[in-house]
PDB file of C-alpha atoms and ligand atoms in Angstrom:
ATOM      1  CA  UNK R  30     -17.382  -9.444  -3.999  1.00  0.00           C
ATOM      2  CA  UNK R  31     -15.488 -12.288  -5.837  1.00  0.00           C
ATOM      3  CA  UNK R  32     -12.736 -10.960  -8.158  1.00  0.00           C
ATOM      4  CA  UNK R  33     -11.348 -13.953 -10.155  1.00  0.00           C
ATOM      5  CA  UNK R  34      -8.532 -13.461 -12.564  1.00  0.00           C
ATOM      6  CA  UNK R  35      -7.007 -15.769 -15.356  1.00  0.00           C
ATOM      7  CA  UNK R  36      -3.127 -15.206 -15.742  1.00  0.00           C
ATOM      8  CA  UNK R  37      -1.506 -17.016 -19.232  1.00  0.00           C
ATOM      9  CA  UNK R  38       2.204 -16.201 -20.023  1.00  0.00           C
ATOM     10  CA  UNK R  39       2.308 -15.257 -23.688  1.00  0.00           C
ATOM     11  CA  UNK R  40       4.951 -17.553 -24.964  1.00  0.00           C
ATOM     12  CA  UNK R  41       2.574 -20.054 -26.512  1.00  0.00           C
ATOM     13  CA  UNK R  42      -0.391 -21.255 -27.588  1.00  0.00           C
ATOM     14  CA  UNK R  43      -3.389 -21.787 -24.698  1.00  0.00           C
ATOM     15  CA  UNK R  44      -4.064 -25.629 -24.917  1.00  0.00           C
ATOM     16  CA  UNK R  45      -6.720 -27.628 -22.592  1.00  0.00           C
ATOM     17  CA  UNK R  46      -5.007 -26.969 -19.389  1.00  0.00           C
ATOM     18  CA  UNK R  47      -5.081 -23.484 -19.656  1.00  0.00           C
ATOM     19  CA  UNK R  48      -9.052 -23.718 -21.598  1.00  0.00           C
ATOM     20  CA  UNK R  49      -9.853 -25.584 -17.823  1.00  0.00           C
ATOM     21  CA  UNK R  50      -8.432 -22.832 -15.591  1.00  0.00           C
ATOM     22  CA  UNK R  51      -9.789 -20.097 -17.839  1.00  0.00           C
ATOM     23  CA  UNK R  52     -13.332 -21.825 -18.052  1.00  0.00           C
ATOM     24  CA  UNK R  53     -13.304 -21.961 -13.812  1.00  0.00           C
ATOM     25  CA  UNK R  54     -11.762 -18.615 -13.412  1.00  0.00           C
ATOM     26  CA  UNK R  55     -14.735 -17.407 -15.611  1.00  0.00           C
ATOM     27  CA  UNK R  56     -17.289 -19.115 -14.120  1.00  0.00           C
ATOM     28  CA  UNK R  57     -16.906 -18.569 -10.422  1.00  0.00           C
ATOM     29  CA  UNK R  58     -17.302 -15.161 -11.254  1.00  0.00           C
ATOM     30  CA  UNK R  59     -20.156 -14.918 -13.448  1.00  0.00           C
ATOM     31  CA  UNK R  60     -22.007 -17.366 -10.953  1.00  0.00           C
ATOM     32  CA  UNK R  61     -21.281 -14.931  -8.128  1.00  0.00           C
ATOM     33  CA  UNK R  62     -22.289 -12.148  -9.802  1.00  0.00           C
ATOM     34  CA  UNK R  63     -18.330 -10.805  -9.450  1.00  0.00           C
ATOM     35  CA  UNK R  64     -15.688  -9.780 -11.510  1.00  0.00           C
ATOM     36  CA  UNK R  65     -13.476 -11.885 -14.110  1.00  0.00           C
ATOM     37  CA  UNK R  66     -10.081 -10.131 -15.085  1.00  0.00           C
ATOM     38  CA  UNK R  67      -7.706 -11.275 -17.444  1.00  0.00           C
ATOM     39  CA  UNK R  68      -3.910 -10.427 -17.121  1.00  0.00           C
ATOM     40  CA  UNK R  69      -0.928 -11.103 -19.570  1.00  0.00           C
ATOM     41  CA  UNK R  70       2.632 -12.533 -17.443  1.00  0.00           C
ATOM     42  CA  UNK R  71       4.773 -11.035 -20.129  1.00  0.00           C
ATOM     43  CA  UNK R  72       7.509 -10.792 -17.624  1.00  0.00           C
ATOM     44  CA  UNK R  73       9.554 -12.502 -19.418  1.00  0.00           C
ATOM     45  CA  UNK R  74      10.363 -10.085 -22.280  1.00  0.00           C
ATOM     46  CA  UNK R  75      12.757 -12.987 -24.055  1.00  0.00           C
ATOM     47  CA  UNK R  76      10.273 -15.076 -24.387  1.00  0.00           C
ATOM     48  CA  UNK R  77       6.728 -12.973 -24.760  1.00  0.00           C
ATOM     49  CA  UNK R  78       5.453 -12.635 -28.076  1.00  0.00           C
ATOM     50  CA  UNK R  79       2.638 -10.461 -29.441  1.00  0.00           C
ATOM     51  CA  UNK R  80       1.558 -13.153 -31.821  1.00  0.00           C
ATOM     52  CA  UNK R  81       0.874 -15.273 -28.690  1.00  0.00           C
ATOM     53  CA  UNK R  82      -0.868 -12.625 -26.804  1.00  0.00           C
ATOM     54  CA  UNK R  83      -3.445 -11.905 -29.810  1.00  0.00           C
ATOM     55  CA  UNK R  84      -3.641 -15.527 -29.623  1.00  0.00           C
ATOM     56  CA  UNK R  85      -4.951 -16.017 -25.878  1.00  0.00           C
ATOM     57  CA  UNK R  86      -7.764 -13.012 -26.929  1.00  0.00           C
ATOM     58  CA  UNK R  87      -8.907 -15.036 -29.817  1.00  0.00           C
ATOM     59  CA  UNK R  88      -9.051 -18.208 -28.207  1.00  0.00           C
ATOM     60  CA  UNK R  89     -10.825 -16.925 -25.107  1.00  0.00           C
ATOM     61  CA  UNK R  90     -13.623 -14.862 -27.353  1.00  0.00           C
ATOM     62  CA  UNK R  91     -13.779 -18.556 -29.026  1.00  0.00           C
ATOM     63  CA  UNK R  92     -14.139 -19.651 -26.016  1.00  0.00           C
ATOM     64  CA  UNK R  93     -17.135 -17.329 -24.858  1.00  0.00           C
ATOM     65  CA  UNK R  94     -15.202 -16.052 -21.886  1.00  0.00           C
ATOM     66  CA  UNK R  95     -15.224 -12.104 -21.751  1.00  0.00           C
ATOM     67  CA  UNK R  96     -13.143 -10.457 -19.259  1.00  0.00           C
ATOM     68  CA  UNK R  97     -13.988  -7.239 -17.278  1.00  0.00           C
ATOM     69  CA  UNK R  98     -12.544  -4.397 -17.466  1.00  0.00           C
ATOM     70  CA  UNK R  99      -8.979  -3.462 -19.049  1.00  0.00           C
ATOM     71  CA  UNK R 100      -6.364  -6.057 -19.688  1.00  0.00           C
ATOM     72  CA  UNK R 101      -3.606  -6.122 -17.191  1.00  0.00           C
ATOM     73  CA  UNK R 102       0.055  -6.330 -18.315  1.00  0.00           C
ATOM     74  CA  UNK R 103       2.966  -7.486 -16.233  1.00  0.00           C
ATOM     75  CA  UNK R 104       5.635  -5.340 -18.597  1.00  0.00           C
ATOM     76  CA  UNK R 105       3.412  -2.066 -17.756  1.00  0.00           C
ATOM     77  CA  UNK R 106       4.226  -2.371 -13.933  1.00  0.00           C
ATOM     78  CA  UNK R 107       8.148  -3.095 -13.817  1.00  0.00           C
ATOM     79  CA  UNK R 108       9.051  -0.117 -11.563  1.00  0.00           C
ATOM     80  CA  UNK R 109       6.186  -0.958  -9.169  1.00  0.00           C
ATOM     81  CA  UNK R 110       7.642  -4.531  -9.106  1.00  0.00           C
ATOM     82  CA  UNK R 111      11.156  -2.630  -8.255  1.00  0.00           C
ATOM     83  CA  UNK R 112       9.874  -0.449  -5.518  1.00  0.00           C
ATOM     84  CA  UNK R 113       8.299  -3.216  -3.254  1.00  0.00           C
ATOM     85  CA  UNK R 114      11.529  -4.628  -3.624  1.00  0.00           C
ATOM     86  CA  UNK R 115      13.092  -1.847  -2.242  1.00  0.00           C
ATOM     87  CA  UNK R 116      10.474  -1.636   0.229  1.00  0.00           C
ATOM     88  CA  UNK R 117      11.147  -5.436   1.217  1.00  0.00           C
ATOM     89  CA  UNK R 118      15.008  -4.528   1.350  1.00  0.00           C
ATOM     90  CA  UNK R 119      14.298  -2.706   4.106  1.00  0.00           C
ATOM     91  CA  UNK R 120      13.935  -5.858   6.088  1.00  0.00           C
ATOM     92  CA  UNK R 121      17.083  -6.290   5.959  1.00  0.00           C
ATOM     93  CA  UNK R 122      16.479 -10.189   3.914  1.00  0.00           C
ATOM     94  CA  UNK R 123      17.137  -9.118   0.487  1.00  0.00           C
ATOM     95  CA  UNK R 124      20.497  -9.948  -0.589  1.00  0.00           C
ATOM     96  CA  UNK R 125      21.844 -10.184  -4.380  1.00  0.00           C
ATOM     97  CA  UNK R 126      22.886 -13.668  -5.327  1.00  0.00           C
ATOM     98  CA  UNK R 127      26.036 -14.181  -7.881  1.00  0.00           C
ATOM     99  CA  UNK R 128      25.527 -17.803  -7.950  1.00  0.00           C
ATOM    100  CA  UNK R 129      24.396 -19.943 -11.418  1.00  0.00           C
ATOM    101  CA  UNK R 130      22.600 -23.536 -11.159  1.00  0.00           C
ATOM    102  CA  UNK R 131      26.235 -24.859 -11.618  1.00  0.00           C
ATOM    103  CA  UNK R 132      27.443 -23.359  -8.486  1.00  0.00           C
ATOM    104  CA  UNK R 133      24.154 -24.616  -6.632  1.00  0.00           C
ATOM    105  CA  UNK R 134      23.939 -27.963  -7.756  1.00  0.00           C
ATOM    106  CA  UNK R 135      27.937 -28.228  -6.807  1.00  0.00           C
ATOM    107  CA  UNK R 136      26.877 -26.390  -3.246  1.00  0.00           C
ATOM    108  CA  UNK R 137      23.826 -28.272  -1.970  1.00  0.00           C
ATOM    109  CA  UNK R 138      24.359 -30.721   0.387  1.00  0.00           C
ATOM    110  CA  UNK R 139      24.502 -34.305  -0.529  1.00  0.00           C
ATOM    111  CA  UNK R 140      20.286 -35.947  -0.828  1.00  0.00           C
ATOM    112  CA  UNK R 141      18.928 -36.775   2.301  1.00  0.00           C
ATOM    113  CA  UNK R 142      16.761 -39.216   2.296  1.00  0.00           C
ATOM    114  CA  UNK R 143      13.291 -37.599   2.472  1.00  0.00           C
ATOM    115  CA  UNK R 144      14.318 -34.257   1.888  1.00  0.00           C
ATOM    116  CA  UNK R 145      13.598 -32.952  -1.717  1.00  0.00           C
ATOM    117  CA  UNK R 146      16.681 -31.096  -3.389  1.00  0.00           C
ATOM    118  CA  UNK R 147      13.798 -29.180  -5.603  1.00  0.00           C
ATOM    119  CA  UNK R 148      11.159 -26.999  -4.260  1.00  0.00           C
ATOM    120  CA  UNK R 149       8.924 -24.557  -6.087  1.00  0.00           C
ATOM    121  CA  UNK R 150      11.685 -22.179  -6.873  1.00  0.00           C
ATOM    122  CA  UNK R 151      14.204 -24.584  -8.290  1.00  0.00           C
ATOM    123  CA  UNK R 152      17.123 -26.318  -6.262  1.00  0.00           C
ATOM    124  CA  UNK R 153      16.873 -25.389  -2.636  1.00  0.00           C
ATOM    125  CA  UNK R 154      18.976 -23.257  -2.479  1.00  0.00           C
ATOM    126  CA  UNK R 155      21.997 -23.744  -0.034  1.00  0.00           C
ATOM    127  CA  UNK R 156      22.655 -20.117   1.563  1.00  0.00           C
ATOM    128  CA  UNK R 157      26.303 -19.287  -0.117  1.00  0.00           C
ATOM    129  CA  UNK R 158      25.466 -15.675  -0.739  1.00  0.00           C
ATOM    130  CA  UNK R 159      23.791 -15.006   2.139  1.00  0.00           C
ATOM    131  CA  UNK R 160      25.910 -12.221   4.155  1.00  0.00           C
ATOM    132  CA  UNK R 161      26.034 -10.378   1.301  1.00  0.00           C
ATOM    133  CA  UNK R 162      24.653  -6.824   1.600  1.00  0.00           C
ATOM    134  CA  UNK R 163      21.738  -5.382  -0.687  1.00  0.00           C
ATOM    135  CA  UNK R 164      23.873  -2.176  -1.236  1.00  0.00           C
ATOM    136  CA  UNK R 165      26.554  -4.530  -2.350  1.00  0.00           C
ATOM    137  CA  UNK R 166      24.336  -5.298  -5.585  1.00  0.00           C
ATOM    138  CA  UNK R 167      26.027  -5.616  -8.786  1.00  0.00           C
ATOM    139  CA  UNK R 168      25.063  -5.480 -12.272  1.00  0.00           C
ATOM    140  CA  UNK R 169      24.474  -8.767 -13.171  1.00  0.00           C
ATOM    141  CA  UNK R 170      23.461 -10.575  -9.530  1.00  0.00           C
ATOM    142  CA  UNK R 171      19.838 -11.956  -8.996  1.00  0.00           C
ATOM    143  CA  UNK R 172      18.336 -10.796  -5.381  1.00  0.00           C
ATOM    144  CA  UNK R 173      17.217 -13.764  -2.979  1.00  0.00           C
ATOM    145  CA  UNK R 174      15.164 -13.517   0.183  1.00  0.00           C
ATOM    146  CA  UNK R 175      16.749 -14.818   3.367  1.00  0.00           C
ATOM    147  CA  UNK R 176      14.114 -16.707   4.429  1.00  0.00           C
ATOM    148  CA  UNK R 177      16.277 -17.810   8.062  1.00  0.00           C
ATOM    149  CA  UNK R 178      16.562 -14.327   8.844  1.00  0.00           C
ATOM    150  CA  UNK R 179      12.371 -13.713   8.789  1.00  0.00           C
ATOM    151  CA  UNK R 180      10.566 -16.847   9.586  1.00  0.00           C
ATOM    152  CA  UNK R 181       9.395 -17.203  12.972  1.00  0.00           C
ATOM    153  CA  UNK R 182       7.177 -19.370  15.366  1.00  0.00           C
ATOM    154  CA  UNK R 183       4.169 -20.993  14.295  1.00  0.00           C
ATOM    155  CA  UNK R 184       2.169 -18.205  16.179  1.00  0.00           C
ATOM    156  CA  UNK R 185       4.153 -15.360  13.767  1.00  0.00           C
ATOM    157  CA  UNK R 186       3.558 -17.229  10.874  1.00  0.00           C
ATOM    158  CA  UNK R 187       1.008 -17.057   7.837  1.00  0.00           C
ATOM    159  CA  UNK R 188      -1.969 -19.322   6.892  1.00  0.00           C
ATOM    160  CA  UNK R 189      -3.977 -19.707   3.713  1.00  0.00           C
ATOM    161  CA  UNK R 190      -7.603 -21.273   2.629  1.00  0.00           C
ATOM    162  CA  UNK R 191      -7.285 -23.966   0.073  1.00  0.00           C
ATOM    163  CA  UNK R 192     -10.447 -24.792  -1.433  1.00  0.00           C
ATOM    164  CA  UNK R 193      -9.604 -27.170  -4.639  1.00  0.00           C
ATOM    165  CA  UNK R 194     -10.372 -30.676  -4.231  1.00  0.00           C
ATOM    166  CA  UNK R 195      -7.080 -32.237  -3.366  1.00  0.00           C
ATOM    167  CA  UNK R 196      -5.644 -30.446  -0.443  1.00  0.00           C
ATOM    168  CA  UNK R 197      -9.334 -28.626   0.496  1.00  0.00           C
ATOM    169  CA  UNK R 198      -8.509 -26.876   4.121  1.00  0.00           C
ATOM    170  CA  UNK R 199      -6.535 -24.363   5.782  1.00  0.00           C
ATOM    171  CA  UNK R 200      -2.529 -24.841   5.574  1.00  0.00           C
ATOM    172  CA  UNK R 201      -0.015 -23.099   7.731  1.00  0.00           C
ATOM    173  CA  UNK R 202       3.268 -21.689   6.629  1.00  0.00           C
ATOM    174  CA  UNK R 203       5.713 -22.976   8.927  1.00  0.00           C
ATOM    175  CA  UNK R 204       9.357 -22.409   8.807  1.00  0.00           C
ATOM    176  CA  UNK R 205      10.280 -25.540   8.600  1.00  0.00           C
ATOM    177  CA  UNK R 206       8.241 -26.248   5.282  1.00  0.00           C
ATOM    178  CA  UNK R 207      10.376 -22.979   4.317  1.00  0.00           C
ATOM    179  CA  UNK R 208      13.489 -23.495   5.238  1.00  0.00           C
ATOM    180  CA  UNK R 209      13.688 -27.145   4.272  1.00  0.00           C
ATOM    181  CA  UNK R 210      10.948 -27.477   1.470  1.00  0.00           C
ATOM    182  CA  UNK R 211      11.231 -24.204  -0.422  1.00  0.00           C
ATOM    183  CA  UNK R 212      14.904 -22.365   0.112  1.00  0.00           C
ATOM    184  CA  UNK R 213      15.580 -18.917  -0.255  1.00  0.00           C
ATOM    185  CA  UNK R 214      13.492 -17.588  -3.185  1.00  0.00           C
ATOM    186  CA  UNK R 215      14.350 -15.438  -6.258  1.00  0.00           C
ATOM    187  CA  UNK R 216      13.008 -12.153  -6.246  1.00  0.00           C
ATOM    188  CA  UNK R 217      14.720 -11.048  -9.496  1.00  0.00           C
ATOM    189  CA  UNK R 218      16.786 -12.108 -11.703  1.00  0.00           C
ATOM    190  CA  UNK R 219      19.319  -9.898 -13.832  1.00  0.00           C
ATOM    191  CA  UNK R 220      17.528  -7.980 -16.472  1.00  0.00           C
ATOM    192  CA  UNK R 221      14.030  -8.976 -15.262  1.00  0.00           C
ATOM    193  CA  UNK R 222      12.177  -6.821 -12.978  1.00  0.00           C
ATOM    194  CA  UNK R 223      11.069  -8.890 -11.086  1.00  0.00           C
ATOM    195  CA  UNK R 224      10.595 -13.225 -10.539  1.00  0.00           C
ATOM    196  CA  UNK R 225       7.102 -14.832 -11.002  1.00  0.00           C
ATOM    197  CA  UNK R 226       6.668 -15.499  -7.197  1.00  0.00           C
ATOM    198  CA  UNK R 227       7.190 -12.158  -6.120  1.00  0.00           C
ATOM    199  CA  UNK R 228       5.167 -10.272  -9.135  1.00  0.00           C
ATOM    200  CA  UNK R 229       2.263 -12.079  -9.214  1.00  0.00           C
ATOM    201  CA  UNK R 230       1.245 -11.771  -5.383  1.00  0.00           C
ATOM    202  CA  UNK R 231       1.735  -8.065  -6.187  1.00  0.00           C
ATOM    203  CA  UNK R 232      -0.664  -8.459  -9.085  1.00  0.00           C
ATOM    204  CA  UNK R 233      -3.124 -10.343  -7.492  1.00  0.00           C
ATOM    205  CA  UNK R 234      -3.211  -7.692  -4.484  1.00  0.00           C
ATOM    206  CA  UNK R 235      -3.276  -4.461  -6.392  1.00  0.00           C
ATOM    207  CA  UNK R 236      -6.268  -6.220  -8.717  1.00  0.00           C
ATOM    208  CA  UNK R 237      -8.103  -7.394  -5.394  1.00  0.00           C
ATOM    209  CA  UNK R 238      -8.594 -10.784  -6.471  1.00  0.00           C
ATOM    210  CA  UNK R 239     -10.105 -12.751  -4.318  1.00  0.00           C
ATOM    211  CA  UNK R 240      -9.900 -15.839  -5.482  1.00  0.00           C
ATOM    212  CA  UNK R 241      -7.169 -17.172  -7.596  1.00  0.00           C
ATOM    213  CA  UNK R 242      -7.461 -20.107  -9.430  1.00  0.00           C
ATOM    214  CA  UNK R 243      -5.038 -22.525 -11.177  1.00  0.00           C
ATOM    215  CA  UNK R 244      -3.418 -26.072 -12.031  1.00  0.00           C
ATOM    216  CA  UNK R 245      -2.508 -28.212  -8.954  1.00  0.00           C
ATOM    217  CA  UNK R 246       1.519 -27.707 -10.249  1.00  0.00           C
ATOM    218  CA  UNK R 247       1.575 -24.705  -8.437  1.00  0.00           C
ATOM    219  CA  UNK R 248      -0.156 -25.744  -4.736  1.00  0.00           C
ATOM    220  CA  UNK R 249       3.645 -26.127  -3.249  1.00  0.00           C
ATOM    221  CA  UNK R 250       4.506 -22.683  -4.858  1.00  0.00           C
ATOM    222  CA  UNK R 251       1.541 -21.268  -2.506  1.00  0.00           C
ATOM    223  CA  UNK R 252       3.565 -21.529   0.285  1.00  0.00           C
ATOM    224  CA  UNK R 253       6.070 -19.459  -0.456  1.00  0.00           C
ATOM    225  CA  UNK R 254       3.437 -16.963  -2.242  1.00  0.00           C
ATOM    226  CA  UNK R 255       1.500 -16.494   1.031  1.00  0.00           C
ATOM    227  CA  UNK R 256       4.766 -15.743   3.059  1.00  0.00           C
ATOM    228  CA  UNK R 257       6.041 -12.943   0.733  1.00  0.00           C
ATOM    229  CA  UNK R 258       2.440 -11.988   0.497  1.00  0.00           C
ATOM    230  CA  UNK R 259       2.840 -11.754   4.802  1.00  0.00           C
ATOM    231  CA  UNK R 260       6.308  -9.992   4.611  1.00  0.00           C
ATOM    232  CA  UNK R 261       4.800  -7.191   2.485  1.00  0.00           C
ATOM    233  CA  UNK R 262       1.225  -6.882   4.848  1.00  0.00           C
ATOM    234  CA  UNK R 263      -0.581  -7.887   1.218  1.00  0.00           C
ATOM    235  CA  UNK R 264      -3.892  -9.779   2.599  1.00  0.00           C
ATOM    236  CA  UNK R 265      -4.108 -13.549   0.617  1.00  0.00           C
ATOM    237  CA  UNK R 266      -6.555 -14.106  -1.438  1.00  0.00           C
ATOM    238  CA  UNK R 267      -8.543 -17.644  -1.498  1.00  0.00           C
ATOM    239  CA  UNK R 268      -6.511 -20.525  -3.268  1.00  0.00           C
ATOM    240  CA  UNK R 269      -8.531 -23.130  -5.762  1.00  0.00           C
ATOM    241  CA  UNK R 270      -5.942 -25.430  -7.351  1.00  0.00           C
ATOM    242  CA  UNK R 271      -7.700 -27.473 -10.007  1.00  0.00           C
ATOM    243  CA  UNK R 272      -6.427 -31.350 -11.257  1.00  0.00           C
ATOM    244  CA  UNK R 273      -4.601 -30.729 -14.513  1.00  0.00           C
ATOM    245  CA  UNK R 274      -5.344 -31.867 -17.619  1.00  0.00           C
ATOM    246  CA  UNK R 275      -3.630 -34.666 -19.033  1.00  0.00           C
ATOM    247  CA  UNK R 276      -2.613 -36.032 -22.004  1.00  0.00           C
ATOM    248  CA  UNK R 277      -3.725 -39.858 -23.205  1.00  0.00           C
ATOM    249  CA  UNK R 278      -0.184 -41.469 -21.813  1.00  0.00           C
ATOM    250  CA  UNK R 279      -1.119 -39.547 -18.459  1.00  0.00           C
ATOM    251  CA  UNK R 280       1.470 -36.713 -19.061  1.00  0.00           C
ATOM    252  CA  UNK R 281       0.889 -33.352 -17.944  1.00  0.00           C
ATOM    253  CA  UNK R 282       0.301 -31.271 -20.918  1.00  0.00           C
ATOM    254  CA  UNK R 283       2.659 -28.009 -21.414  1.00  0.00           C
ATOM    255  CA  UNK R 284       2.804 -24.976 -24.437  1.00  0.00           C
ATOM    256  CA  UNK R 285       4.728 -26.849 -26.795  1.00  0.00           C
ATOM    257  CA  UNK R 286       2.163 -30.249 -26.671  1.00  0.00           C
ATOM    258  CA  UNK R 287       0.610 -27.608 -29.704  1.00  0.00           C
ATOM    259  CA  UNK R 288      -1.403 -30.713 -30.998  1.00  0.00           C
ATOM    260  CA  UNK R 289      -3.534 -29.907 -27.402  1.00  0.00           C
ATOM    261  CA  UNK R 290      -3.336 -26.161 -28.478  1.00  0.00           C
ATOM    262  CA  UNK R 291      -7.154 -24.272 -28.258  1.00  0.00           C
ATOM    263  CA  UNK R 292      -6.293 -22.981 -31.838  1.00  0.00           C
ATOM    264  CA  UNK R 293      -5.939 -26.559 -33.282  1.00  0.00           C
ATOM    265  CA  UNK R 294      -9.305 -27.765 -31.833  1.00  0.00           C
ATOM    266  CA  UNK R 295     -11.051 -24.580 -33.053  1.00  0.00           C
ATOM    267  CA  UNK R 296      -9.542 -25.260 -36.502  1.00  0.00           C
ATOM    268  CA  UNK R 297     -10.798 -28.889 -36.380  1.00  0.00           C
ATOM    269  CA  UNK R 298     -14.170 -27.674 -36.368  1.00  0.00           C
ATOM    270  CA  UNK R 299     -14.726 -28.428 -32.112  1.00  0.00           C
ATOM    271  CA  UNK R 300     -17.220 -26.198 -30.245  1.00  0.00           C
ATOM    272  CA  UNK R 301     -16.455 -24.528 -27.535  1.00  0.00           C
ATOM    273  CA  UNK R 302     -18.903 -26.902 -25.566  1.00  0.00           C
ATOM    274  CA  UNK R 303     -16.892 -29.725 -27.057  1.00  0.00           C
ATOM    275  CA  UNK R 304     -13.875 -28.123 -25.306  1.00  0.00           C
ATOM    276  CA  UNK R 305     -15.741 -27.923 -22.179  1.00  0.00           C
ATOM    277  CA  UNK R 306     -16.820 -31.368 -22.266  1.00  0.00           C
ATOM    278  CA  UNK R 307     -13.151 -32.615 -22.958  1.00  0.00           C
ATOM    279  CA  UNK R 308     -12.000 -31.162 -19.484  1.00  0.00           C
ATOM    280  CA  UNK R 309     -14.942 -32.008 -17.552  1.00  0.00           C
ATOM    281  CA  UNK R 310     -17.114 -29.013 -17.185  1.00  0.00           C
TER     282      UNK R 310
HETATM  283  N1  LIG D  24       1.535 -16.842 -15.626  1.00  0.00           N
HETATM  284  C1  LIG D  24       1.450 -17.933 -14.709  1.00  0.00           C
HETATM  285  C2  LIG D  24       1.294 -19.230 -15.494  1.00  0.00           C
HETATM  286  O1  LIG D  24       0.904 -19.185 -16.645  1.00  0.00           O
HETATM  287  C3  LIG D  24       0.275 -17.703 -13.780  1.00  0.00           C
HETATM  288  C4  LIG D  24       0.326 -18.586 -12.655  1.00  0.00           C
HETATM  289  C5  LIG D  24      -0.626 -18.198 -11.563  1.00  0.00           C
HETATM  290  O2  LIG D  24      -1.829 -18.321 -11.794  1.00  0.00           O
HETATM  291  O3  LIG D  24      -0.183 -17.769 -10.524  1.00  0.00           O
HETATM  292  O4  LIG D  24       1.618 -20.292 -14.992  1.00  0.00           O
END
């Protein structure tokens, strides 16, 4: 059974990029006679609208993409998001985290040639608040996963299946690619329940998808994804990251490039086929 899902944040209007994930999504499904779910990723409450959520339902209808089954909200699930964390505390790798990207920036360790000072969860993170104790939490303190405590040898370690064109194959978690490439990861920050990473593999595993499909921007963030996925005994689902679409000057397009937005194209009298055609499919 293929269970595909597309995943938009509500904070502005769905342009091409998102038309070309949703289109995919959508199709793999309906070609494999499986399941196409939508889901909004209004965890971030300070910047989710409503106006932008009634948006993505228009624009998809436009689109001819129907989704299966209720629509799946991140803000509906907060204190599920909270109890795996507790349940992950228990690991003993959870600590809470005091420090802003000030203190980071002035903390990491001078650039190393060939060692990237970003990875998929912002500056890699240099360890300062590691010793503190989960129990210790304050109001106020993000909670970070110490990722030196819990990675192991390449035989204790995760895999996953890529199957997008660019990196097509099977890629192993190592520690190193952790510890060096990613850094200890956000699991919340104050006043959210929980951080993108760590909510949307518990998303995708309590909707069963099987097959989750997005830009190419977040390939490196599957790393990490897959090992949380591992610490928790979630089973992965299989990864498809897609090119992304581009503006003319070669620029990846984001939510505020509105000129690319679905609505606009709609309102210029485009088909959806025309919209298909302008990303390829
Ligand atoms: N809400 C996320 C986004 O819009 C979903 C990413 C994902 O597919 O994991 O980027």
């Amino acid at each position: 059974m293929v269970i595909t899902r597309f995943a938009p944040s509500p904070t502005g209007p769905l342009h091409l990029g998102h038309a070309y994930s949703a289109l995919l999504a959508h199709d793999m499904a309906r070609a494999a006679g499986g399941t196409f779910l939508l889901r909004i990723d209004d965890l971030d409450q300070s910047r989710a609208r409503a106006e932008w959520e009634d948006l993505i339902y228009e624009d998809l209808s436009w689109l001819g993409i129907g989704w299966d089954g209720p629509v799946r909200r991140q803000s509906d699930h907060f204190d599920g998001y909270r109890a795996a964390l507790e349940s992950l505390a228990t690991h003993g790798a959870v600590y809470p985290c005091r420090c802003s990207r000030a203190d980071i920036a002035a903390a990491a360790s001078a650039p190393q040639e060939g060692v990237p000072d970003f990875g998929p969860d912002g500056r890699i993170y240099p360890g300062t608040c590691r010793g503190r104790a989960f129990s210790d939490r304050q109001p106020g303190d993000a909670l970070r996963y110490d990722l030196s405590r819990t990675v192991g040898p390449p035989s204790r370690m995760p895999a996953f299946t890529e199957t997008g064109p660019l990196h097509e194959g099977e890629h192993d978690v190592t520690a190193e690619h952790l510890l060096t490439r990613v850094g200890d990861p956000v699991l919340a920050r104050p006043g959210m329940a929980a951080s993108y990473h760590f909510s949307v593999i518990l998303d995708d595993a309590e909707q069963g998808v099987t097959h989750v499909i997005r830009g190419e921007d977040l390939f490196e963030a599957t790393f990490l994804q897959r090992f949380l996925q591992w610490e928790l005994g979630l089973s992965p689902p299989i990864y498809h990251h897609h090119r992304l679409i581009r503006d003319t000057f070669g620029k990846r397009l984001a939510k505020r490039d509105d000129a690319r937005a679905i609505r606009k194209y709609r309102e210029d009298g485009a088909s959806p086929q025309d919209v298909r055609a302008m990303v390829g499919l």
